[in-house]
CSV table of C-alpha atoms in Angstrom, one decimal:
chain,number,residue,atom,x,y,z
H,1,MET,CA,197.8,319.1,7.8
H,2,MET,CA,194.6,317.4,6.7
H,3,ILE,CA,194.8,313.9,5.6
H,4,MET,CA,192.5,312.8,3.0
H,5,CYS,CA,191.1,309.3,3.0
H,6,ARG,CA,188.8,307.3,0.9
H,7,PRO,CA,185.4,306.3,2.3
H,8,ARG,CA,186.2,302.5,2.3
H,9,ALA,CA,189.5,303.1,4.1
H,10,LEU,CA,187.8,305.2,6.7
H,11,LEU,CA,185.2,302.4,7.4
H,12,LEU,CA,187.9,299.8,7.9
H,13,LEU,CA,189.9,302.2,10.2
H,14,LEU,CA,186.7,302.8,12.2
H,15,LEU,CA,186.0,299.0,12.7
H,16,ALA,CA,189.6,298.4,13.7
H,17,SER,CA,189.4,301.1,16.4
H,18,LEU,CA,186.1,299.7,17.8
H,19,TRP,CA,187.6,296.2,17.9
H,20,ALA,CA,190.7,297.4,19.8
H,21,ALA,CA,188.6,299.2,22.3
H,22,HIS,CA,186.4,296.1,22.8
H,23,ALA,CA,189.4,293.8,23.2
H,24,ALA,CA,190.9,296.0,25.8
H,25,SER,CA,187.8,295.8,28.0
H,26,VAL,CA,187.6,291.9,28.1
H,27,PRO,CA,189.8,289.9,30.6
H,28,ARG,CA,192.7,288.1,29.0
H,29,GLU,CA,191.6,284.6,30.1
H,30,ALA,CA,188.1,285.1,28.9
H,31,GLN,CA,189.1,286.1,25.4
H,32,PRO,CA,187.8,283.4,23.0
H,33,SER,CA,190.1,282.1,20.4
H,34,LEU,CA,188.9,282.3,16.9
H,35,ALA,CA,188.9,279.0,15.1
H,36,ILE,CA,190.1,279.7,11.7
H,37,PRO,CA,189.2,276.7,9.6
H,38,SER,CA,191.9,275.6,7.2
H,39,LEU,CA,190.8,275.3,3.7
H,40,ILE,CA,193.7,273.0,2.9
H,41,PRO,CA,193.8,269.6,4.8
H,42,PRO,CA,197.1,268.7,6.4
H,43,LEU,CA,199.3,266.4,4.3
H,44,ALA,CA,200.5,263.1,5.9
H,45,ILE,CA,204.2,263.1,5.9
H,46,PRO,CA,205.5,259.5,6.1
H,47,SER,CA,208.5,258.9,8.3
H,48,LEU,CA,211.5,257.7,6.5
H,49,ILE,CA,213.0,256.3,9.7
H,50,PRO,CA,211.1,253.4,11.5
H,51,PRO,CA,210.6,254.0,15.2
H,52,LEU,CA,213.2,252.2,17.4
H,53,PRO,CA,211.9,249.8,20.1
H,54,ILE,CA,212.7,251.2,23.5
H,55,PRO,CA,213.4,248.3,25.9
H,56,SER,CA,211.9,248.6,29.4
H,57,LEU,CA,214.6,248.9,32.1
H,58,ILE,CA,212.1,247.6,34.7
H,59,PRO,CA,210.8,244.0,34.2
H,60,PRO,CA,207.1,243.6,34.5
H,61,LEU,CA,205.9,242.4,37.9
H,62,PRO,CA,203.9,239.1,37.9
H,63,VAL,CA,200.3,239.7,38.8
H,64,PRO,CA,199.0,236.7,40.8
H,65,SER,CA,195.6,235.6,39.9
H,66,LEU,CA,193.0,235.6,42.6
H,67,ILE,CA,191.0,232.9,40.9
H,68,PRO,CA,192.8,229.6,40.6
H,69,PRO,CA,192.7,228.2,37.1
H,70,LEU,CA,190.1,225.4,36.5
H,71,PRO,CA,191.5,222.0,35.5
H,72,VAL,CA,190.7,221.3,31.9
H,73,PRO,CA,190.2,217.5,31.4
H,74,SER,CA,191.9,216.1,28.4
H,75,LEU,CA,189.7,214.3,26.0
H,76,ILE,CA,192.7,212.4,24.6
H,77,PRO,CA,194.4,210.1,27.1
H,78,PRO,CA,198.2,210.6,27.4
H,79,LEU,CA,200.4,208.3,25.5
H,80,PRO,CA,202.8,206.1,27.5
H,81,VAL,CA,206.4,207.3,27.1
H,82,PRO,CA,208.7,204.3,27.1
H,83,SER,CA,211.7,204.6,29.3
H,84,LEU,CA,215.1,204.4,27.5
H,85,ILE,CA,216.7,203.1,30.7
H,86,PRO,CA,215.5,199.7,31.8
H,87,PRO,CA,214.4,199.4,35.5
H,88,LEU,CA,217.0,198.0,37.8
H,89,PRO,CA,216.1,194.7,39.4
H,90,VAL,CA,215.4,194.9,43.2
H,91,VAL,CA,217.5,192.4,45.0
H,92,ALA,CA,216.4,191.4,48.5
H,93,ARG,CA,219.3,191.5,50.9
H,94,ILE,CA,219.5,188.2,52.8
H,95,ILE,CA,221.6,188.4,56.0
H,96,PRO,CA,222.9,184.9,56.9
H,97,ILE,CA,222.8,183.7,60.5
H,98,PRO,CA,226.0,181.8,61.0
H,99,ALA,CA,225.1,180.4,64.3
H,100,ARG,CA,222.4,177.9,63.0
H,101,ARG,CA,221.7,175.7,60.1
H,102,PRO,CA,218.4,174.2,59.0
H,103,PRO,CA,216.9,170.8,59.9
H,104,ARG,CA,218.4,168.1,57.8
H,105,ALA,CA,215.1,166.8,56.4
H,106,SER,CA,211.4,167.5,56.1
H,107,LEU,CA,208.4,165.7,54.7
H,108,PHE,CA,208.2,167.6,51.4
H,109,GLY,CA,211.8,168.0,50.6
H,110,GLY,CA,214.6,170.5,51.1
H,111,GLY,CA,217.0,169.6,53.6
H,112,SER,CA,217.2,166.3,55.3
H,113,PRO,CA,220.8,165.3,55.9
H,114,ARG,CA,222.6,162.3,54.5
H,115,ILE,CA,225.8,160.6,55.3
H,116,VAL,CA,229.0,162.3,54.1
H,117,ASN,CA,232.2,160.2,53.6
H,118,GLY,CA,230.5,157.0,54.9
H,119,ASN,CA,230.2,153.5,53.5
H,120,ASN,CA,227.6,151.4,51.8
H,121,THR,CA,226.0,149.5,54.7
H,122,ASP,CA,224.0,146.3,54.8
H,123,ILE,CA,220.7,146.7,56.7
H,124,LYS,CA,221.8,143.8,58.9
H,125,GLN,CA,224.5,146.0,60.4
H,126,VAL,CA,222.0,148.5,61.6
H,127,PRO,CA,218.7,146.5,61.5
H,128,TRP,CA,216.8,149.2,63.5
H,129,GLN,CA,217.1,151.7,60.6
H,130,VAL,CA,213.9,152.4,58.8
H,131,ALA,CA,212.9,154.7,55.9
H,132,LEU,CA,210.0,157.1,56.2
H,133,LEU,CA,207.8,157.3,53.1
H,134,ALA,CA,205.3,159.9,52.0
H,135,TRP,CA,203.0,158.5,49.3
H,136,GLU,CA,205.7,155.8,48.7
H,137,GLN,CA,208.5,158.4,48.4
H,138,PHE,CA,211.4,158.5,50.8
H,139,PHE,CA,211.7,161.7,52.9
H,140,CYS,CA,213.4,160.9,56.3
H,141,GLY,CA,215.0,158.3,58.4
H,142,GLY,CA,213.8,156.7,61.6
H,143,SER,CA,214.5,153.8,64.0
H,144,ALA,CA,212.3,150.9,65.2
H,145,ILE,CA,212.1,151.1,69.0
H,146,SER,CA,209.5,148.4,69.2
H,147,ALA,CA,207.4,146.2,66.9
H,148,THR,CA,204.8,149.0,66.6
H,149,VAL,CA,206.7,152.2,67.3
H,150,VAL,CA,209.2,154.2,65.2
H,151,LEU,CA,211.2,157.1,66.6
H,152,THR,CA,212.1,160.0,64.3
H,153,ALA,CA,212.6,163.8,64.3
H,154,ALA,CA,209.6,166.2,64.8
H,155,HIS,CA,210.8,168.5,62.1
H,156,CYS,CA,210.3,165.8,59.5
H,157,VAL,CA,206.6,166.0,59.7
H,158,HIS,CA,205.8,169.3,61.6
H,159,GLY,CA,202.9,171.1,60.0
H,160,GLU,CA,202.5,168.6,57.2
H,161,ASP,CA,199.7,166.2,56.1
H,162,THR,CA,200.8,162.8,57.4
H,163,SER,CA,197.8,160.9,56.0
H,164,GLY,CA,200.0,159.2,53.4
H,165,VAL,CA,203.0,158.3,55.6
H,166,ALA,CA,204.4,154.8,56.0
H,167,ILE,CA,207.7,153.2,57.0
H,168,ARG,CA,209.9,150.7,55.2
H,169,ALA,CA,211.8,148.2,57.5
H,170,GLY,CA,214.3,145.5,56.7
H,171,SER,CA,215.8,146.9,53.5
H,172,SER,CA,219.1,148.5,52.5
H,173,LEU,CA,217.3,150.5,49.8
H,174,SER,CA,215.1,153.4,50.7
H,175,GLU,CA,212.5,152.9,48.0
H,176,SER,CA,212.3,149.2,47.5
H,177,GLY,CA,212.4,145.9,49.4
H,178,GLY,CA,211.7,145.0,53.0
H,179,GLN,CA,208.3,145.5,54.7
H,180,VAL,CA,206.2,148.6,54.3
H,181,VAL,CA,203.8,149.4,57.2
H,182,GLU,CA,201.4,152.3,57.3
H,183,VAL,CA,201.5,154.8,60.1
H,184,SER,CA,198.3,155.1,62.2
H,185,GLU,CA,199.3,158.0,64.5
H,186,VAL,CA,202.0,160.7,64.6
H,187,ILE,CA,202.9,162.3,67.9
H,188,GLU,CA,205.3,165.2,68.1
H,189,HIS,CA,206.9,166.3,71.3
H,190,PRO,CA,204.4,168.9,72.6
H,191,GLN,CA,207.2,171.4,73.2
H,192,TYR,CA,208.8,171.1,69.8
H,193,ASP,CA,210.1,174.5,68.7
H,194,PRO,CA,210.6,174.7,64.9
H,195,ASN,CA,212.5,178.0,65.2
H,196,ALA,CA,215.1,176.6,67.5
H,197,THR,CA,214.7,172.9,66.4
H,198,ASP,CA,214.4,172.1,70.1
H,199,TYR,CA,212.6,169.1,71.5
H,200,ASP,CA,213.0,167.6,68.1
H,201,VAL,CA,211.6,164.1,68.6
H,202,CYS,CA,208.5,162.4,67.2
H,203,VAL,CA,206.8,159.0,67.7
H,204,PHE,CA,205.1,157.1,64.9
H,205,LYS,CA,202.6,154.4,65.9
H,206,LEU,CA,202.2,151.8,63.3
H,207,ALA,CA,199.0,150.2,61.9
H,208,GLU,CA,200.6,146.8,62.2
H,209,SER,CA,203.7,145.2,63.7
H,210,ILE,CA,207.1,145.0,62.0
H,211,THR,CA,208.1,141.4,61.4
H,212,PHE,CA,211.4,141.1,63.1
H,213,SER,CA,214.3,139.3,61.4
H,214,ALA,CA,218.1,139.6,60.9
H,215,SER,CA,217.3,142.7,58.8
H,216,ALA,CA,214.7,144.3,61.1
H,217,GLN,CA,215.2,144.6,64.9
H,218,PRO,CA,214.3,147.2,67.5
H,219,VAL,CA,217.0,149.3,69.1
H,220,PRO,CA,217.1,150.0,72.9
H,221,ILE,CA,217.0,153.7,74.0
H,222,VAL,CA,219.6,155.2,76.4
H,223,ARG,CA,218.4,155.7,80.0
H,224,ALA,CA,217.5,159.2,81.2
H,225,GLY,CA,220.6,161.0,82.5
H,226,GLN,CA,223.1,158.5,81.1
H,227,GLN,CA,225.3,160.9,79.1
H,228,THR,CA,228.2,159.5,77.1
H,229,PRO,CA,231.7,161.0,77.6
H,230,ASP,CA,233.2,163.4,75.1
H,231,GLY,CA,235.1,161.5,72.4
H,232,THR,CA,232.7,158.5,72.5
H,233,ILE,CA,232.4,157.0,69.0
H,234,ALA,CA,228.8,156.6,67.6
H,235,ILE,CA,227.5,155.2,64.3
H,236,VAL,CA,224.9,157.3,62.3
H,237,SER,CA,223.1,155.9,59.3
H,238,GLY,CA,220.7,156.9,56.6
H,239,TRP,CA,220.0,157.5,52.9
H,240,GLY,CA,220.8,161.2,52.8
H,241,ASP,CA,223.0,163.3,50.5
H,242,LEU,CA,226.5,162.1,50.1
H,243,LYS,CA,227.6,165.8,50.2
H,244,THR,CA,226.0,169.2,50.6
H,245,GLY,CA,223.7,169.7,47.6
H,246,GLY,CA,223.6,166.0,46.7
H,247,PRO,CA,223.6,163.5,45.1
H,248,ALA,CA,221.4,161.3,47.4
H,249,ALA,CA,222.3,157.8,48.3
H,250,THR,CA,220.2,155.0,47.0
H,251,THR,CA,221.9,152.4,49.2
H,252,LEU,CA,222.1,152.7,53.0
H,253,GLN,CA,225.2,154.6,54.2
H,254,SER,CA,226.8,154.8,57.7
H,255,VAL,CA,229.7,156.7,59.2
H,256,TYR,CA,231.4,156.7,62.6
H,257,VAL,CA,231.6,160.1,64.4
H,258,PRO,CA,233.0,161.2,67.8
H,259,LYS,CA,231.1,163.1,70.5
H,260,VAL,CA,232.0,166.8,70.7
H,261,SER,CA,231.9,168.7,74.0
H,262,ASP,CA,229.1,171.2,74.5
H,263,ALA,CA,231.6,174.0,74.7
H,264,ASP,CA,233.1,173.2,71.3
H,265,CYS,CA,229.7,172.7,69.8
H,266,LYS,CA,228.6,176.1,71.0
H,267,LYS,CA,231.6,177.8,69.5
H,268,GLY,CA,230.3,176.7,66.1
H,269,TYR,CA,226.6,177.5,66.6
H,270,GLY,CA,226.4,180.0,69.4
H,271,ALA,CA,225.8,179.4,73.1
H,272,ALA,CA,222.0,180.0,72.8
H,273,ALA,CA,221.6,177.6,69.9
H,274,ILE,CA,222.6,174.4,71.7
H,275,THR,CA,220.3,173.4,74.6
H,276,THR,CA,220.5,170.5,77.0
H,277,ARG,CA,218.1,168.6,74.6
H,278,MET,CA,220.9,168.5,72.0
H,279,VAL,CA,224.2,166.7,71.7
H,280,CYS,CA,226.9,167.1,69.0
H,281,TYR,CA,228.9,164.4,67.2
H,282,GLY,CA,231.4,164.8,64.4
H,283,PRO,CA,235.1,165.6,64.0
H,284,LEU,CA,235.9,169.3,64.6
H,285,GLU,CA,238.2,169.2,61.5
H,286,GLY,CA,235.1,168.2,59.5
H,287,GLY,CA,234.9,165.6,56.8
H,288,LYS,CA,232.4,163.1,58.3
H,289,ASP,CA,228.8,163.9,59.1
H,290,SER,CA,225.1,163.3,58.5
H,291,CYS,CA,223.6,165.5,55.8
H,292,GLN,CA,220.4,166.4,54.0
H,293,GLY,CA,218.1,163.4,54.0
H,294,ASP,CA,219.4,161.7,57.1
H,295,SER,CA,217.0,163.6,59.5
H,296,GLY,CA,215.2,161.4,62.0
H,297,GLY,CA,217.8,158.7,61.7
H,298,PRO,CA,219.4,157.0,64.7
H,299,LEU,CA,222.7,157.8,66.4
H,300,VAL,CA,223.8,154.7,68.2
H,301,VAL,CA,226.6,153.9,70.7
H,302,ASN,CA,227.4,150.2,71.3
H,303,GLY,CA,224.0,149.1,70.1
H,304,VAL,CA,222.1,151.7,72.2
H,305,GLN,CA,220.4,154.8,70.5
H,306,VAL,CA,221.6,158.0,72.1
H,307,GLY,CA,220.4,160.6,69.5
H,308,VAL,CA,218.2,161.5,66.6
H,309,VAL,CA,219.6,163.3,63.5
H,310,SER,CA,218.3,166.9,63.9
H,311,PHE,CA,220.2,169.8,62.3
H,312,GLY,CA,223.6,171.2,61.3
H,313,GLY,CA,225.5,173.6,59.2
H,314,LYS,CA,227.1,172.9,55.9
H,315,CYS,CA,227.5,169.1,55.9
H,316,ALA,CA,230.9,167.9,57.3
H,317,ALA,CA,232.2,171.5,57.6
H,318,PRO,CA,235.0,172.2,60.1
H,319,GLY,CA,233.9,173.5,63.5
H,320,ARG,CA,230.2,172.6,62.8
H,321,PRO,CA,229.5,169.1,63.9
H,322,GLY,CA,226.2,167.4,63.5
H,323,VAL,CA,223.5,168.3,66.1
H,324,TYR,CA,221.3,165.4,67.4
H,325,SER,CA,218.4,165.3,69.8
H,326,ASN,CA,219.8,164.1,73.1
H,327,LEU,CA,217.8,161.1,74.1
H,328,ALA,CA,219.4,161.0,77.6
H,329,ASP,CA,217.7,164.3,78.4
H,330,TYR,CA,215.0,163.7,81.0
H,331,GLU,CA,212.2,165.6,79.1
H,332,LEU,CA,212.9,163.8,75.8
H,333,ARG,CA,213.3,160.3,77.5
H,334,ASP,CA,210.1,160.7,79.5
H,335,PHE,CA,208.1,161.6,76.4
H,336,ILE,CA,209.4,158.5,74.6
H,337,THR,CA,208.5,156.3,77.6
H,338,GLN,CA,205.0,157.8,77.9
H,339,GLU,CA,204.1,157.6,74.2
H,340,ALA,CA,206.0,154.4,73.2
H,341,GLY,CA,206.1,152.4,76.4
H,342,VAL,CA,209.8,151.8,76.1
């Protein structure tokens, strides 16, 4: 049966056959795609649902910088930030040393002992007693051992300017009356130890002689090696404090005190604190003693000086008798003989 076609239809059929034959002869991967341009641009369709954030399950790792950051100086100084908590005071811890007590007097204050529980005393009862003056102010005691020599404690003047030092003799008052004589030379014992208050004696040579009278007399010094027995009663005198911390006496005071054994004295101060150049006097129960201001003053037994007021603990405290330079010690006695001629 013969099919009848129109010429245009035949032409299209022929072109389609040729295209099919050509496509069959070209490899599939080499076939080019035909870009068919769209005549209508795509429409933007807005999303009605905003995208949800998706948290990362793995935290980011810190990446260290290989270049250290440069310091950026501030052009504005920082403002001080006041602390709301006030600083605590720093308190120094002071550890007391119970085995010793300070010297009982010094040239410029603080600590010379005075008589505790004694009596007002007329200078005629202890005419050897003198007052040491620094620029006319009382600071220590002493004893006239000749017309031109006074004996006192080294700690009274150690390390101080003694250019203005004088003595007052023949008066019951520390700052008036009697005879005032300037000191021309001060000689401490060469082995004086201010840390241990050992070898605590000193000789003053006077610029002129003391005028002796019933109120001013020299006192003899005990011989070397002539130690008094324990329990011997001595008299100590001075213008020191009437109790620890004052007040000071204005009129001469004196008190009687017994000698204490070295063993009992060392119990109160420690064995190393009491040397052979020291001797202790005072009741072990306390109550009577020399005190601050009496330093350098005489300790006398039957009219003979056996000691010089040196140091102690709290004045008149139980178990802590007064400590005196032991003038019967050979080293101390030889020094006095050499420097004073007595």
